[in-house]
mmCIF file of C-alpha atoms in Angstrom:
data_model
loop_
_atom_site.group_PDB
_atom_site.id
_atom_site.type_symbol
_atom_site.label_atom_id
_atom_site.label_comp_id
_atom_site.label_asym_id
_atom_site.label_seq_id
_atom_site.Cartn_x
_atom_site.Cartn_y
_atom_site.Cartn_z
ATOM 1 C CA MET A 1 21.905 3.115 -15.312
ATOM 2 C CA ALA A 2 19.484 0.319 -14.327
ATOM 3 C CA GLY A 3 20.444 0.559 -10.637
ATOM 4 C CA GLN A 4 20.197 4.350 -10.690
ATOM 5 C CA LYS A 5 16.906 4.280 -12.564
ATOM 6 C CA TYR A 6 14.898 3.436 -9.446
ATOM 7 C CA GLU A 7 17.175 5.224 -6.976
ATOM 8 C CA SER A 8 14.441 7.520 -5.622
ATOM 9 C CA LEU A 9 11.761 4.780 -5.573
ATOM 10 C CA LYS A 10 10.663 4.393 -1.968
ATOM 11 C CA ILE A 11 8.083 2.152 -0.312
ATOM 12 C CA GLU A 12 5.774 4.319 1.783
ATOM 13 C CA ASN A 13 3.320 1.657 2.918
ATOM 14 C CA ILE A 14 2.469 -1.985 2.364
ATOM 15 C CA VAL A 15 -0.938 -3.487 3.093
ATOM 16 C CA ALA A 16 -1.216 -7.243 3.587
ATOM 17 C CA SER A 17 -4.210 -9.389 4.423
ATOM 18 C CA GLY A 18 -5.324 -12.964 4.843
ATOM 19 C CA ALA A 19 -6.101 -15.538 7.514
ATOM 20 C CA ILE A 20 -4.142 -15.941 10.742
ATOM 21 C CA ALA A 21 -6.526 -18.258 12.653
ATOM 22 C CA ASP A 22 -9.739 -20.224 12.157
ATOM 23 C CA SER A 23 -11.415 -17.822 14.580
ATOM 24 C CA ILE A 24 -10.433 -15.189 17.153
ATOM 25 C CA ASP A 25 -12.312 -14.159 20.277
ATOM 26 C CA ILE A 26 -11.514 -10.490 19.688
ATOM 27 C CA VAL A 27 -13.277 -9.415 22.889
ATOM 28 C CA ALA A 28 -11.078 -11.666 25.052
ATOM 29 C CA PHE A 29 -7.963 -10.780 23.033
ATOM 30 C CA SER A 30 -8.548 -7.029 23.363
ATOM 31 C CA GLU A 31 -9.109 -7.365 27.113
ATOM 32 C CA LYS A 32 -5.840 -9.315 27.597
ATOM 33 C CA THR A 33 -3.652 -7.297 25.249
ATOM 34 C CA THR A 34 -2.246 -3.790 25.526
ATOM 35 C CA ASN A 35 -2.362 -1.590 22.400
ATOM 36 C CA CYS A 36 -5.529 -3.370 21.260
ATOM 37 C CA GLU A 37 -8.742 -1.380 20.827
ATOM 38 C CA LEU A 38 -12.204 -2.796 20.305
ATOM 39 C CA ASN A 39 -15.352 -0.767 19.771
ATOM 40 C CA LYS A 40 -17.888 -3.065 18.091
ATOM 41 C CA LYS A 41 -20.401 -0.232 17.733
ATOM 42 C CA ARG A 42 -17.987 1.606 15.434
ATOM 43 C CA PHE A 43 -16.053 -1.228 13.774
ATOM 44 C CA PRO A 44 -16.458 -5.035 13.717
ATOM 45 C CA GLY A 45 -12.771 -5.784 14.321
ATOM 46 C CA ALA A 46 -10.085 -5.136 16.889
ATOM 47 C CA VAL A 47 -7.324 -2.648 16.084
ATOM 48 C CA TYR A 48 -4.011 -3.975 17.390
ATOM 49 C CA ARG A 49 -0.895 -1.831 17.116
ATOM 50 C CA ILE A 50 2.658 -3.057 17.562
ATOM 51 C CA GLU A 51 5.729 -0.853 17.921
ATOM 52 C CA ASP A 52 8.578 -2.929 16.451
ATOM 53 C CA PRO A 53 8.049 -2.957 13.561
ATOM 54 C CA LYS A 54 5.450 -0.194 13.697
ATOM 55 C CA ILE A 55 2.344 -1.870 12.236
ATOM 56 C CA ALA A 56 -1.387 -1.483 12.732
ATOM 57 C CA SER A 57 -3.457 -4.618 12.297
ATOM 58 C CA LEU A 58 -7.166 -5.242 12.088
ATOM 59 C CA LEU A 59 -8.211 -8.556 13.610
ATOM 60 C CA PHE A 60 -11.611 -10.079 12.922
ATOM 61 C CA SER A 61 -13.480 -12.844 14.733
ATOM 62 C CA SER A 62 -13.383 -14.862 11.480
ATOM 63 C CA GLY A 63 -9.603 -15.193 11.923
ATOM 64 C CA LYS A 64 -8.902 -12.736 9.124
ATOM 65 C CA ILE A 65 -6.276 -10.009 9.472
ATOM 66 C CA VAL A 66 -5.318 -6.820 7.635
ATOM 67 C CA LEU A 67 -1.925 -5.254 8.312
ATOM 68 C CA THR A 68 -0.827 -1.755 7.341
ATOM 69 C CA GLY A 69 2.163 0.481 7.936
ATOM 70 C CA ILE A 70 4.619 -2.151 6.740
ATOM 71 C CA ARG A 71 7.763 -0.843 5.026
ATOM 72 C CA ASN A 72 9.310 -4.036 3.594
ATOM 73 C CA SER A 73 8.906 -7.822 3.406
ATOM 74 C CA GLU A 74 11.111 -8.298 6.483
ATOM 75 C CA GLY A 75 8.797 -5.992 8.424
ATOM 76 C CA LEU A 76 5.837 -8.092 7.319
ATOM 77 C CA LYS A 77 7.473 -11.338 8.518
ATOM 78 C CA LYS A 78 8.648 -9.824 11.790
ATOM 79 C CA GLY A 79 5.320 -8.075 12.479
ATOM 80 C CA LEU A 80 3.341 -11.212 11.708
ATOM 81 C CA ALA A 81 5.530 -13.188 14.139
ATOM 82 C CA VAL A 82 4.896 -10.595 16.886
ATOM 83 C CA ILE A 83 1.130 -10.681 16.269
ATOM 84 C CA VAL A 84 1.025 -14.510 16.215
ATOM 85 C CA LYS A 85 2.947 -14.607 19.519
ATOM 86 C CA SER A 86 0.546 -12.067 21.087
ATOM 87 C CA LEU A 87 -2.456 -14.087 19.929
ATOM 88 C CA ASN A 88 -0.935 -17.342 21.225
ATOM 89 C CA ASP A 89 -0.055 -15.682 24.560
ATOM 90 C CA ALA A 90 -3.721 -14.646 24.863
ATOM 91 C CA GLY A 91 -4.865 -18.222 24.240
ATOM 92 C CA VAL A 92 -5.764 -17.923 20.553
ATOM 93 C CA GLU A 93 -4.808 -20.925 18.447
ATOM 94 C CA THR A 94 -3.318 -19.565 15.227
ATOM 95 C CA LEU A 95 -2.697 -21.318 11.924
ATOM 96 C CA LYS A 96 0.688 -23.067 11.714
ATOM 97 C CA GLU A 97 1.330 -21.081 8.534
ATOM 98 C CA PRO A 98 -0.686 -17.846 8.412
ATOM 99 C CA ARG A 99 -2.012 -17.238 4.882
ATOM 100 C CA VAL A 100 -1.156 -13.561 4.601
ATOM 101 C CA ALA A 101 -0.079 -11.859 1.388
ATOM 102 C CA ILE A 102 0.659 -8.332 0.202
ATOM 103 C CA THR A 103 -2.469 -6.810 -1.344
ATOM 104 C CA ASN A 104 -1.254 -3.266 -2.047
ATOM 105 C CA MET A 105 1.955 -1.275 -2.094
ATOM 106 C CA VAL A 106 2.223 2.502 -2.040
ATOM 107 C CA CYS A 107 5.499 3.912 -3.327
ATOM 108 C CA SER A 108 6.855 7.381 -4.041
ATOM 109 C CA TYR A 109 9.189 8.356 -6.839
ATOM 110 C CA ASP A 110 10.765 11.625 -7.955
ATOM 111 C CA LEU A 111 11.258 12.233 -11.665
ATOM 112 C CA ALA A 112 13.362 15.279 -10.662
ATOM 113 C CA ARG A 113 11.786 17.526 -13.294
ATOM 114 C CA TYR A 114 8.744 19.720 -13.828
ATOM 115 C CA ILE A 115 5.756 18.119 -15.563
ATOM 116 C CA ASN A 116 3.182 20.152 -17.470
ATOM 117 C CA LEU A 117 0.048 18.286 -16.378
ATOM 118 C CA ASN A 118 -2.180 20.094 -18.891
ATOM 119 C CA LYS A 119 0.065 18.878 -21.713
ATOM 120 C CA VAL A 120 -0.093 15.332 -20.320
ATOM 121 C CA VAL A 121 -3.904 15.457 -20.289
ATOM 122 C CA VAL A 122 -4.085 16.694 -23.875
ATOM 123 C CA THR A 123 -1.550 14.157 -25.192
ATOM 124 C CA LEU A 124 -2.340 10.921 -23.321
ATOM 125 C CA ASN A 125 -5.399 8.705 -23.592
ATOM 126 C CA LEU A 126 -8.148 10.516 -21.669
ATOM 127 C CA GLU A 127 -9.884 7.263 -20.664
ATOM 128 C CA ASN A 128 -7.097 6.485 -18.198
ATOM 129 C CA ILE A 129 -6.704 9.986 -16.782
ATOM 130 C CA GLU A 130 -8.522 12.079 -14.199
ATOM 131 C CA TYR A 131 -7.386 15.650 -13.726
ATOM 132 C CA GLU A 132 -9.423 18.272 -11.937
ATOM 133 C CA PRO A 133 -6.916 20.823 -10.567
ATOM 134 C CA GLU A 134 -9.693 22.747 -8.764
ATOM 135 C CA GLN A 135 -10.286 19.670 -6.580
ATOM 136 C CA PHE A 136 -6.857 17.966 -6.412
ATOM 137 C CA PRO A 137 -3.441 19.201 -7.592
ATOM 138 C CA GLY A 138 -2.378 15.853 -9.032
ATOM 139 C CA LEU A 139 -3.244 13.965 -12.173
ATOM 140 C CA VAL A 140 -4.531 10.416 -11.675
ATOM 141 C CA TYR A 141 -3.284 8.012 -14.346
ATOM 142 C CA ARG A 142 -4.535 4.413 -14.401
ATOM 143 C CA ILE A 143 -2.264 1.866 -16.018
ATOM 144 C CA ASN A 144 -3.961 -1.358 -17.128
ATOM 145 C CA ASP A 145 -0.915 -3.644 -17.320
ATOM 146 C CA PRO A 146 0.250 -3.875 -14.625
ATOM 147 C CA ARG A 147 -2.783 -2.535 -12.743
ATOM 148 C CA ILE A 148 -1.165 0.493 -11.121
ATOM 149 C CA VAL A 149 -2.598 3.916 -10.302
ATOM 150 C CA VAL A 150 -0.132 6.797 -10.445
ATOM 151 C CA LEU A 151 -0.659 10.233 -8.946
ATOM 152 C CA ILE A 152 1.454 12.666 -10.955
ATOM 153 C CA PHE A 153 2.272 16.095 -9.572
ATOM 154 C CA SER A 154 3.709 19.001 -11.560
ATOM 155 C CA SER A 155 6.767 18.955 -9.268
ATOM 156 C CA GLY A 156 7.720 15.603 -10.816
ATOM 157 C CA LYS A 157 6.796 13.688 -7.691
ATOM 158 C CA LEU A 158 4.788 10.493 -8.194
ATOM 159 C CA ILE A 159 2.778 8.210 -5.933
ATOM 160 C CA LEU A 160 2.308 4.678 -7.299
ATOM 161 C CA THR A 161 -0.242 2.347 -5.774
ATOM 162 C CA GLY A 162 -1.979 -0.924 -6.537
ATOM 163 C CA GLY A 163 1.046 -3.163 -7.014
ATOM 164 C CA LYS A 164 1.434 -6.381 -5.067
ATOM 165 C CA ASN A 165 5.231 -6.421 -5.488
ATOM 166 C CA MET A 166 8.089 -4.157 -6.522
ATOM 167 C CA GLU A 167 8.203 -5.743 -9.970
ATOM 168 C CA ASP A 168 4.656 -4.476 -10.677
ATOM 169 C CA ILE A 169 5.534 -1.020 -9.352
ATOM 170 C CA LYS A 170 8.689 -0.815 -11.492
ATOM 171 C CA LYS A 171 6.816 -2.031 -14.608
ATOM 172 C CA GLY A 172 4.165 0.630 -14.008
ATOM 173 C CA LEU A 173 6.870 3.251 -13.581
ATOM 174 C CA ASP A 174 8.475 2.123 -16.848
ATOM 175 C CA VAL A 175 5.127 2.389 -18.693
ATOM 176 C CA LEU A 176 4.586 5.889 -17.316
ATOM 177 C CA THR A 177 8.094 7.200 -18.008
ATOM 178 C CA LYS A 178 7.937 5.927 -21.628
ATOM 179 C CA LYS A 179 4.620 7.765 -22.119
ATOM 180 C CA LEU A 180 6.005 10.940 -20.541
ATOM 181 C CA GLU A 181 9.232 10.807 -22.584
ATOM 182 C CA SER A 182 7.157 10.643 -25.780
ATOM 183 C CA ILE A 183 5.458 13.966 -24.968
ATOM 184 C CA MET A 184 8.056 15.943 -23.004
#
């Protein structure tokens, strides 16, 4: 049962951030690199996209980086290696060990059953819930430990966000399913 329990749990996106260099000349890098956009009037960083793995990264002159579109930890390692190589090829001296860590995971999960959202609102602690069906069809449930936000849809589909690893996501899912089982 334990293996099946998370069968439909799927990573949709991982965001990671940190430092990749002491500084980056983003103007020079964007001029030397394809798939790199820089428009300092609109945004203070360069947007660099790579295809394999498909990741978008934001590079800042401070040497900081934000990566998004990652699907797993292997994709993060591989994408970071591609970005480091591109920076080095453009003459940027990168850190020997980039200090980049996962800051947010977005996962989807299917409970495979209908959920009466009005009943959930009435039964669960209202401090942790936002539900305004006229504005958004999902219920927003904030879990304090672990700090996870879950979007719950009446179809039984869930979006879990805020975790920094799968353990956090699974713990949040366990907290939610226990609460739902107590009222359904």
